[in-house]
XYZ file of C-alpha atoms in Angstrom:
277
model
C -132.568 13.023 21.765
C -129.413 13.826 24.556
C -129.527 17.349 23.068
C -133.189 17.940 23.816
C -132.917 16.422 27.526
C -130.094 18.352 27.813
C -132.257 21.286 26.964
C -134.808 20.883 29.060
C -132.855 20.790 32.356
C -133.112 23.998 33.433
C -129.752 26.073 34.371
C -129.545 26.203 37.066
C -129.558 22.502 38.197
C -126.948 21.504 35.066
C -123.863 20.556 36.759
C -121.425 23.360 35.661
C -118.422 21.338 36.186
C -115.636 21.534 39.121
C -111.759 22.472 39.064
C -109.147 20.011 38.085
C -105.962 20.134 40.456
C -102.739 18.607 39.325
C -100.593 21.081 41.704
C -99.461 24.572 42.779
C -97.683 27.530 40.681
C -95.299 30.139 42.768
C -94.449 33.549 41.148
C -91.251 33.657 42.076
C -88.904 37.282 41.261
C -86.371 36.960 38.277
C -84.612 40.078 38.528
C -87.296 42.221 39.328
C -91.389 41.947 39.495
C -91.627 42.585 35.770
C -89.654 39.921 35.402
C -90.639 37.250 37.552
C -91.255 33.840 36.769
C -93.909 31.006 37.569
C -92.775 28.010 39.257
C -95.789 25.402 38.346
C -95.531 22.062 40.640
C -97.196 18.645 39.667
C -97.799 16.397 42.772
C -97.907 13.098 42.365
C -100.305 10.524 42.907
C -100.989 9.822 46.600
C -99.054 13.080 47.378
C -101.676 14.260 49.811
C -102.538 11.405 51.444
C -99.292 10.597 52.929
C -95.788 11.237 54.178
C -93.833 9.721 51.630
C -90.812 12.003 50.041
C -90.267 12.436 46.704
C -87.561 12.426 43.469
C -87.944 15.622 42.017
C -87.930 16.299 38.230
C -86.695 19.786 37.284
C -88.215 20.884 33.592
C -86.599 23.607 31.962
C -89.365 25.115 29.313
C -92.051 24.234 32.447
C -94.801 26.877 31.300
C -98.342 26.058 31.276
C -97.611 27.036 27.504
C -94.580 24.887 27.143
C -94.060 22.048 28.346
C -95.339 21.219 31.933
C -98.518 19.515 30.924
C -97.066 17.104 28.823
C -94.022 16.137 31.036
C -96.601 16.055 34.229
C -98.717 13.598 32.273
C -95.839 11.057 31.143
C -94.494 11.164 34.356
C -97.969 10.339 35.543
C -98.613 7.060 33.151
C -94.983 6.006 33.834
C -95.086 5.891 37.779
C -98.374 3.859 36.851
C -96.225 1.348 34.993
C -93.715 1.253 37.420
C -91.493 2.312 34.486
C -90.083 5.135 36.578
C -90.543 6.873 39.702
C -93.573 9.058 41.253
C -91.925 12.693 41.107
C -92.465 15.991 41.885
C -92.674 17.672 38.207
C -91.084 21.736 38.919
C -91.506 23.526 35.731
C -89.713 26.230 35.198
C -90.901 29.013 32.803
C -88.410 30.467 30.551
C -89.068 33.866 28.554
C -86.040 34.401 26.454
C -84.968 31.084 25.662
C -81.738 32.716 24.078
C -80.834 34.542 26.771
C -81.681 32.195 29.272
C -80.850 29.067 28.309
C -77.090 29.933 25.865
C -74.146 30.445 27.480
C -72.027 32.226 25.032
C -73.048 35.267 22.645
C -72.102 33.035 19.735
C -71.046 33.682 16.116
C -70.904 37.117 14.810
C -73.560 35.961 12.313
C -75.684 34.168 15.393
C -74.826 37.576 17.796
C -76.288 39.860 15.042
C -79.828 37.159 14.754
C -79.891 36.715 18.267
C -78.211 39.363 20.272
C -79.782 38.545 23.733
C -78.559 35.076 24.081
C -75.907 34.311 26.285
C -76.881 34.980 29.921
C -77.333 31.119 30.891
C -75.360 31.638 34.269
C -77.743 34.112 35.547
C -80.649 31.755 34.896
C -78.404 28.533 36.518
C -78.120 30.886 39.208
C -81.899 31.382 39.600
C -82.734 27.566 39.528
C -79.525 27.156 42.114
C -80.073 30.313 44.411
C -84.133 30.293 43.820
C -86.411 27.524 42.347
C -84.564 24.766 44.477
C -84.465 25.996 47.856
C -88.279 27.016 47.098
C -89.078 23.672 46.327
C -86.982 21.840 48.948
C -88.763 24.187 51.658
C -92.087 23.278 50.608
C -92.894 20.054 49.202
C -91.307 16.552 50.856
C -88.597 15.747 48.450
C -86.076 12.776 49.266
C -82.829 14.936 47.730
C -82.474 12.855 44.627
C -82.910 15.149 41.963
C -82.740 15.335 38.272
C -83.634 17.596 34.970
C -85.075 17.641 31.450
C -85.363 20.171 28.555
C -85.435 19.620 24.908
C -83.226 21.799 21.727
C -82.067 25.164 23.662
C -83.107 23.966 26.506
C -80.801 20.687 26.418
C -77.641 23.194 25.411
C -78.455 24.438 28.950
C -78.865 21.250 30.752
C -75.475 19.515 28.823
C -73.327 23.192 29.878
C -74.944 22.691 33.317
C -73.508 19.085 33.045
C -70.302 20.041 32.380
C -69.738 23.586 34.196
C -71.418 22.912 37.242
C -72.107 19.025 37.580
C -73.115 18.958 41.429
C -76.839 21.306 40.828
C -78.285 17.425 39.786
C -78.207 13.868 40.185
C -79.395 13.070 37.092
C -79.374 15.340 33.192
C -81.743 14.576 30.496
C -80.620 16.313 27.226
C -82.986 15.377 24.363
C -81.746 16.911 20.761
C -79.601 19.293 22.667
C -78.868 22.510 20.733
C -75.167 22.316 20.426
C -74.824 23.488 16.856
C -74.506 26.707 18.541
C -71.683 29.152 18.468
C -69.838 26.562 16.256
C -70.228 23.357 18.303
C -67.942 25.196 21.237
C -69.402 23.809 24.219
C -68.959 20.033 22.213
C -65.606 20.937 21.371
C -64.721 22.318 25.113
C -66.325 18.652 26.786
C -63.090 16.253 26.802
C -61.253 19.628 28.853
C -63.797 20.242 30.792
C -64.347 16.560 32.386
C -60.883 16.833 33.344
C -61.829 18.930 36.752
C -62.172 15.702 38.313
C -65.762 16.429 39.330
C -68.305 13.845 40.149
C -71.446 13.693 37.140
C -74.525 12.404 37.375
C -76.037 10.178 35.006
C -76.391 12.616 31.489
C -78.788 10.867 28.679
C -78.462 12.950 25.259
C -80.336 11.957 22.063
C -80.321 13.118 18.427
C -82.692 12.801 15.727
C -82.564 13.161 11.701
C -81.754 17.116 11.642
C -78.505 16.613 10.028
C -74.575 16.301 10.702
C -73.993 20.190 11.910
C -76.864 18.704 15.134
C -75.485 15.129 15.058
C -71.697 15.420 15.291
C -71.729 17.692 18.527
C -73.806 15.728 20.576
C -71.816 12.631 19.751
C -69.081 14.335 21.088
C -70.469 14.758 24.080
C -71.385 11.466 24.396
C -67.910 9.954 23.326
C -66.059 12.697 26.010
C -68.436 11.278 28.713
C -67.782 7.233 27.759
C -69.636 5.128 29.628
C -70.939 8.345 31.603
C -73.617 8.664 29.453
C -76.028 7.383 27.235
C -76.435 8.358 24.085
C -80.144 7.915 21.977
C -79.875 7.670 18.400
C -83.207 8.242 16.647
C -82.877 9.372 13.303
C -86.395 7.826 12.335
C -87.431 11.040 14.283
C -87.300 14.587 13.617
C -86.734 17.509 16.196
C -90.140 17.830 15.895
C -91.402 14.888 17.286
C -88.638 13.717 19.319
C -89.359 15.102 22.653
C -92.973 13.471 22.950
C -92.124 10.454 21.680
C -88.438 9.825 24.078
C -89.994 11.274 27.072
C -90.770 8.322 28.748
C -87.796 6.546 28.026
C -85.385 9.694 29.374
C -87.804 9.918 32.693
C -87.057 6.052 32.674
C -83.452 6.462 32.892
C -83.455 9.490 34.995
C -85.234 8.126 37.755
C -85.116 4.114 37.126
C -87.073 1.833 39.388
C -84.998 -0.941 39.252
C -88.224 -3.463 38.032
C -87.083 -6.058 35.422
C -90.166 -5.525 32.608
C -90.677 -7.889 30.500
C -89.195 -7.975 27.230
C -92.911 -7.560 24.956
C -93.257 -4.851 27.239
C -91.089 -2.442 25.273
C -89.485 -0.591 28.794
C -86.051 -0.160 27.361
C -83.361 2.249 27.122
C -81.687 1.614 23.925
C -78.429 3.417 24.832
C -75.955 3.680 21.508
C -73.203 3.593 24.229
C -73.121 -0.142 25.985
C -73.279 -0.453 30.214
C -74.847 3.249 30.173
C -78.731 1.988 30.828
C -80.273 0.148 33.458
């Protein structure tokens, strides 16, 4: 019966349906035109209406293919809960994940798989030198500032930690790749927290993928002491990790200080005590 009114209405008057606007995308160069890279933004709610400044989140993997959609959403439903803070969601698209997002060539087995990776600085210095003076020109953001990528992407954001701590307030690591180039950054973390740098708050989680993934990243964790919190989910796998811990990293990264209550399940359950709030 809804199919044959539908039928009957003619063209013409059938109402085809208007754009849905979460935001803006910037092409912005990455070594040349060929090369260059979209930017996508997700306002938050109320964003346009006022004069309020924003957090910004920083996604690394922020493609309308990768992840951007799904990060934009949780942050979304948690600034609804008050479970963490309206944001500013900049995606930023990788390519070459290898390239981009490993700092070292690796193994001679990985070099000979994978012989792009290893350019990681030149990408931190596009986010540095490019994505965040784009952003902080443009949108109202209140210079609190943090960032989130999952597996290669989290190798990136724990090196970024470590080699150049000041680019954010805040690092969310989820099932960080630091298997790679056998567990070297890991191994390098105790030396390199030694410069006597300020950190921002780092959150790093593992799930069930196994001792070679596991070890490192507690390593990490145990360099950084009460620095960081460590998620331990082995009830989930690398593939369904990043979903499901989303809202509980964006909770940590940008906290909003409510007390929830307990049936509420809002918690950070840190592996490390005193590093959640």
């Amino acid at each position: 019966m809804i199919a044959a009114l539908a039928l009957a209405v003619p063209a013409a008057a059938q109402d085809a349906g208007t754009p849905i606007t979460i935001g803006r995308s910037h092409l912005v160069s990455y070594g040349g035109e060929e090369t260059a890279r979209a930017i996508n933004v997700y306002l938050p709610q109320g964003y346009g209406e006022g004069e309020e400044s924003y957090p910004v989140l920083y996604l690394i993997d922020g493609g309308m293919d990768q992840d951007f959609l799904h990060v934009s959403g949780t942050s979304a439903l948690n600034a609804l809960w008050g479970r963490s803070q309206p944001a500013i969601v900049v995606g930023i698209t990788t390519r070459d994940r290898r390239a981009e997002l490993i700092g070292t060539p690796g193994t001679a087995e990985e070099r000979e798989a994978f012989p792009t990776a290893g350019n990681a600085a030149s990408f931190r210095a596009f986010v540095r030198d490019e994505v965040k003076p784009l952003i902080e020109a443009n949108y109202r953001t209140n210079g609190m500032n943090a960032v989130i990528g999952e597996s290669l992407a989290g190798l990136f954001i724990v090196e970024t930690w470590l080699t150049e701590p000041e680019l954010f307030d805040g690092y969310g690591a989820i099932n960080p790749s630091l298997w790679w180039d056998g567990q070297a950054l890991a191994r390098s973390a105790t030396a390199a927290l030694a410069d006597g740098n300020a950190r921002g708050r780092l959150l790093v989680s593992y799930s069930n993928e196994g001792p070679d993934t596991q070890e490192p990243i507690e390593m990490v964790a145990a360099a950084a002491g009460e620095g960081a919190c460590l998620l331990a989910t082995p009830d989930l796998t690398h593939a369904t990790a990043y979903h499901t811990l989303t809202p509980t990293v964006l909770q940590y990264l940008l906290p909003t200080g409510y007390d929830f209550e307990p049936e509420w399940g809002f918690t950070v359950p840190c592996a490390q005590q005193g590093a959640a709030e």
